[in-house]
Each structure stands twice: as C-alpha cells, then as structure tokens.
Coordinates of C-alpha atoms in Angstrom, one line a residue:
X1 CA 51.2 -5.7 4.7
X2 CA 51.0 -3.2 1.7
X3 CA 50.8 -6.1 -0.7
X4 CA 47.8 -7.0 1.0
X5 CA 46.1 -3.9 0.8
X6 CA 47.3 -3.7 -2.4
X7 CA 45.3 -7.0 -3.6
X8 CA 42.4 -5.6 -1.2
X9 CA 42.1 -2.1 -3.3
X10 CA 42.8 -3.9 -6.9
X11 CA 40.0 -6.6 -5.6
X12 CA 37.8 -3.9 -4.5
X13 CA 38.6 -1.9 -8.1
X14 CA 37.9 -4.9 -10.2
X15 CA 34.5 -5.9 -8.2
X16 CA 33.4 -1.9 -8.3
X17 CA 34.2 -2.1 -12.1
X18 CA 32.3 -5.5 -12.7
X19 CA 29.1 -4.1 -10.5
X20 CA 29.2 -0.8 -12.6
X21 CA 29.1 -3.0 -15.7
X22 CA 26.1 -5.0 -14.3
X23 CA 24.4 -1.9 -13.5
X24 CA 24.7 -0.5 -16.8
X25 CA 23.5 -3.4 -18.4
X26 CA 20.4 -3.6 -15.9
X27 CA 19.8 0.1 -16.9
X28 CA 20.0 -0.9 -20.7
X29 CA 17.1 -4.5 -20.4
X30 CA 14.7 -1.8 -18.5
X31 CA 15.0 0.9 -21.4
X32 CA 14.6 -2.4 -24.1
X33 CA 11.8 -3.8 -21.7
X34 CA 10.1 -0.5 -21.8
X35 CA 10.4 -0.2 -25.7
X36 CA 8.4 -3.6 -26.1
X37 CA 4.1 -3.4 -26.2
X38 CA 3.1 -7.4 -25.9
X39 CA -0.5 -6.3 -25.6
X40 CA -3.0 -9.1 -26.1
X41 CA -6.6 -10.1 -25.9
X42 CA -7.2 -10.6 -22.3
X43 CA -9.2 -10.5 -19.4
X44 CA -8.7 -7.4 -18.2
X45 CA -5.8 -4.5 -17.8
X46 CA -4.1 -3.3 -15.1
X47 CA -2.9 -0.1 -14.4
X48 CA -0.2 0.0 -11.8
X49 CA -0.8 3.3 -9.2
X50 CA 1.1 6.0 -9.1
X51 CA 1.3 9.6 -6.6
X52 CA -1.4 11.7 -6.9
X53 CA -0.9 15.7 -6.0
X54 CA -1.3 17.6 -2.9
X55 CA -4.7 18.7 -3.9
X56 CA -6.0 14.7 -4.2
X57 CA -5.5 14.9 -8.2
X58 CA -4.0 12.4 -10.7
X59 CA -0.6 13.7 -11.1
X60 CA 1.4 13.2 -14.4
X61 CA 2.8 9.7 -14.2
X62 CA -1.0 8.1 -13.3
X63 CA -3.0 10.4 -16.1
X64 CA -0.2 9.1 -18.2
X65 CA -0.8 5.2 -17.2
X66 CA -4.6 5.6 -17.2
X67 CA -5.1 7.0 -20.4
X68 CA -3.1 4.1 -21.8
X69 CA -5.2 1.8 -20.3
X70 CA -8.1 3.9 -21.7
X71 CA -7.0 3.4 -24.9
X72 CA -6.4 0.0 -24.6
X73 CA -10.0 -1.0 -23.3
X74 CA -11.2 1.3 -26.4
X75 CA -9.2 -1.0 -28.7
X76 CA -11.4 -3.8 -27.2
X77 CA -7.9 -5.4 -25.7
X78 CA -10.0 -6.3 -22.4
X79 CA -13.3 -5.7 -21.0
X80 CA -12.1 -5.0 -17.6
X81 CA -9.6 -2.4 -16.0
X82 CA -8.3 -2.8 -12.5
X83 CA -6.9 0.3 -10.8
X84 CA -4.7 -0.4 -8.4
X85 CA -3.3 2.1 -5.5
X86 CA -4.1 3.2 -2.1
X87 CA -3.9 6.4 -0.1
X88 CA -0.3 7.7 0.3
X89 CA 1.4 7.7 3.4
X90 CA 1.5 11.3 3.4
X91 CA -1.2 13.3 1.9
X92 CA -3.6 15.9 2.8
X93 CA -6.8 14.4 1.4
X94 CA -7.2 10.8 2.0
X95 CA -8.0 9.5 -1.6
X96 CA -6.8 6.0 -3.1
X97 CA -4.2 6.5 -6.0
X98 CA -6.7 3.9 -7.9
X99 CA -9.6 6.2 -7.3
X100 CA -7.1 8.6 -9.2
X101 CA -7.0 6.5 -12.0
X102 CA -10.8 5.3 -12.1
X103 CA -11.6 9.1 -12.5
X104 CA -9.0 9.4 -15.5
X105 CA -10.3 6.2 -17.2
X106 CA -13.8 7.7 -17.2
X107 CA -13.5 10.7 -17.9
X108 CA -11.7 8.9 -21.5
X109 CA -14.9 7.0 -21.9
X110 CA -14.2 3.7 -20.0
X111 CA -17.7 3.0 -18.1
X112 CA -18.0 2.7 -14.2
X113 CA -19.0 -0.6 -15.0
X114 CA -16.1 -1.8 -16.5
X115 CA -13.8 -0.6 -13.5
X116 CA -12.3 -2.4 -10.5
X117 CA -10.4 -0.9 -7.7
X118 CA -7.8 -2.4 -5.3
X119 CA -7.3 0.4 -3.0
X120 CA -5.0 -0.9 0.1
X121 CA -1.6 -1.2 -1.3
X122 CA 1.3 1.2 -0.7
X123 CA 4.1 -0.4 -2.8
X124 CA 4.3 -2.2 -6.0
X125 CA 4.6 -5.6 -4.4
X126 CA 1.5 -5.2 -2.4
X127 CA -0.3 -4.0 -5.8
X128 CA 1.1 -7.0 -7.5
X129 CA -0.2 -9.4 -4.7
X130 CA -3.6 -7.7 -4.3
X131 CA -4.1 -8.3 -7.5
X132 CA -3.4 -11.7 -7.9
X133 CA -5.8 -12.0 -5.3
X134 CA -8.6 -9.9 -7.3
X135 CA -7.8 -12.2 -10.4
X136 CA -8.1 -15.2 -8.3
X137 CA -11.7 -14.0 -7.3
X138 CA -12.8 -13.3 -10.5
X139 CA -11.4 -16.1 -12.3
X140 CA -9.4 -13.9 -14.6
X141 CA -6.0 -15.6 -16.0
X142 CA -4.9 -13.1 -19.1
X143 CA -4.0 -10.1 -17.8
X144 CA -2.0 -6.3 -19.7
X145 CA 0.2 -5.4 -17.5
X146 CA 0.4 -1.1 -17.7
X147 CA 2.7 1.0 -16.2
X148 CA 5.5 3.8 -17.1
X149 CA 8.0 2.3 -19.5
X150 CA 11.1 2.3 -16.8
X151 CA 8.6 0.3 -14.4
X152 CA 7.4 -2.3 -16.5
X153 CA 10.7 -4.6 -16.4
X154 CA 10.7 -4.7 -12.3
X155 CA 7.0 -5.0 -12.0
X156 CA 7.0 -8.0 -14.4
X157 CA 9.7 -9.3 -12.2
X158 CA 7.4 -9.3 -9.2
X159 CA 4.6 -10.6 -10.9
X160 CA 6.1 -13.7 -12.2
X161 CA 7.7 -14.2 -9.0
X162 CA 4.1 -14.5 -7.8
X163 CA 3.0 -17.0 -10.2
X164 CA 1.1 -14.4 -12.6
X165 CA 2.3 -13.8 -16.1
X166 CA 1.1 -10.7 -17.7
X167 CA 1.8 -9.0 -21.4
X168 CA 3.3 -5.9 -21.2
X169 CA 1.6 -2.4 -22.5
X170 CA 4.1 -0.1 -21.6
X171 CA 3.7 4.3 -21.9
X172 CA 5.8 5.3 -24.1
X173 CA 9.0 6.8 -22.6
X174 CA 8.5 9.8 -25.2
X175 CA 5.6 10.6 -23.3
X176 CA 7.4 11.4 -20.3
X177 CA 7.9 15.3 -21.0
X178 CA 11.5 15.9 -18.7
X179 CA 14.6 13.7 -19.9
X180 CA 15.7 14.6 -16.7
X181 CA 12.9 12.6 -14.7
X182 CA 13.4 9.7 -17.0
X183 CA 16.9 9.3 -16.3
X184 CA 16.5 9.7 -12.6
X185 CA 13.5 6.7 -12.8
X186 CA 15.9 4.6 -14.4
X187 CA 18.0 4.6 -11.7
X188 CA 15.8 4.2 -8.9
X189 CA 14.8 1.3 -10.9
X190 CA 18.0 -0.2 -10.5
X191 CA 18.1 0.7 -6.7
X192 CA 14.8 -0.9 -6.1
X193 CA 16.2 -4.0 -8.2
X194 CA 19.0 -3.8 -5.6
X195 CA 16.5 -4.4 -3.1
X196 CA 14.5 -7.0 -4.3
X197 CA 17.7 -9.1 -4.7
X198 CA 18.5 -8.1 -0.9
X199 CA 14.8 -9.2 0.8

C-alpha cells in the first residue's frame, strides 16, 4: 500500500511538473503573439470591448484599444471600424462598452460614418460570433483584429475556430502603465485558455 501511494504522489509530481511546464510555455506564445502587428489592408478593424468605469466612461484598457484602432483607420488600414461590447452585467449606467469605444474613435478623428457597433455581447466569444455575423451582412472578409496585447493570442483562437481569420494589430504591452496588471492578464489568459479546452 505505501508503494502505491508512492507511485500515486511521484505520478501526481511528474504530471504537476509537466502542466507547470505547459503553462509556462502558453504564457510565453501569448507574450510573442502579443509582440507581433500583422496589420493589413482590409475591410474594416475591429476593436474588441473592454469595461468601462462606474461613471459610464471608457476606462483604460478600451481608450487604449480604441485609439489603436484610431490610428490604424488614419493610416488608411480599413475604411471601417466595428466596436464591439455591450452593457456590463453590473453597472450603474446602462451604456454598451462599444458605445465606449465609438466615443473614443471620434473624438481621434474617426467619422460617425465610418463606425459600426455590435452592442449585445457580454464575453469575447459572443463578440467574436456577433461579429462574424456583422461581416457576413456586410460582405466584409479581411478583417484587423485589435485588442490588448495579452488578449490577442486567445481571441485569434476563437476566431479561427469560427471560421474567420483576422491579422492581428495588437497595443503594445508598453502601453499598459502597471507591470503588475500585465502580469496578472497573463495569467487569466491562461485560465480562460483552460476553459476553452474544458467547454
């Protein structure tokens, strides 16, 4: 009996060793992914929501992602931007995360006119399959895919799985101002990862 649960704990060592491993290596292709910008002429840029404060403004993460996009669309990279989002779960003024970002992108010089909003989703799946439907309406095909530089790798993971591919335009990690908050996004990334695998 103690041999066994000595094979049982070295089993259980080995296997906690070899999923540490796996998750270090996932945490090192999201920080590469994040590093790469495979923006291209396309039909249109997304910008993938993110929380907005208390008081119904854009908070760092999705001024951070819109004025990327800005940028982008002011480089004459697409015509279009889609911003993507909907009202938090818990929030005390009911406005869409996209709404957030449509008031950024303007207010860098992107016209209403060039602006779509998909304002129902509450995860990053349901912005990815939104989307696809939004594309699928407009005939778009060519898409930049923008988010925070830790996101990118998973949210290209869901899109492909979805039958979309997009070209990556990541922000900049060094624009994230707390190491701190980096780090801790890193990881959650490898949680949700965890998750996806487990659905």
């Amino acid at each position: 009996m103690k041999r066994f649960l000595l094979l049982l704990r070295r089993i259980a060592l080995v296997a906690l060793v070899m999923w540490l491993s796996a998750c270090g290596l996932l945490l090192v292709i999201i920080h590469y992914t994040g590093t790469r910008d495979e923006a291209v002429r396309s039909d249109l840029i997304i910008v993938l929501g993110a929380a907005l404060t208390d008081e119904g403004k854009p908070y760092k993460a999705l001024s951070r992602r819109s004025e990327h996009a800005a940028e982008l669309w002011k480089m004459g990279y697409a015509a279009m931007i889609l911003c993507t989002g909907g009202i938090g779960r818990s929030v005390r003024i009911p406005r869409s995360e996209a709404d957030g970002c449509r008031e950024v992108v303007m207010r860098e010089g992107v016209p209403r006119t060039a602006i779509v909003l998909e304002e129902r989703s509450r995860s990053t799946e349901e912005q990815v399959r939104n989307t696809r439907d939004i594309m699928v309406k407009h005939g778009w095909r060519r898409a930049i895919l923008v988010s925070d530089s830790y996101h990118v790798f998973r949210a290209r993971r869901i899109f492909s799985s979805m039958g979309i591919h997009v070209a990556l335009s990541p922000v900049p990690a060094a624009k994230i101002e707390s190491p701190l908050f980096y780090v801790f996004s890193m990881i959650r990334e490898v949680l949700a990862l965890h998750e996806q695998v487990l659905k």
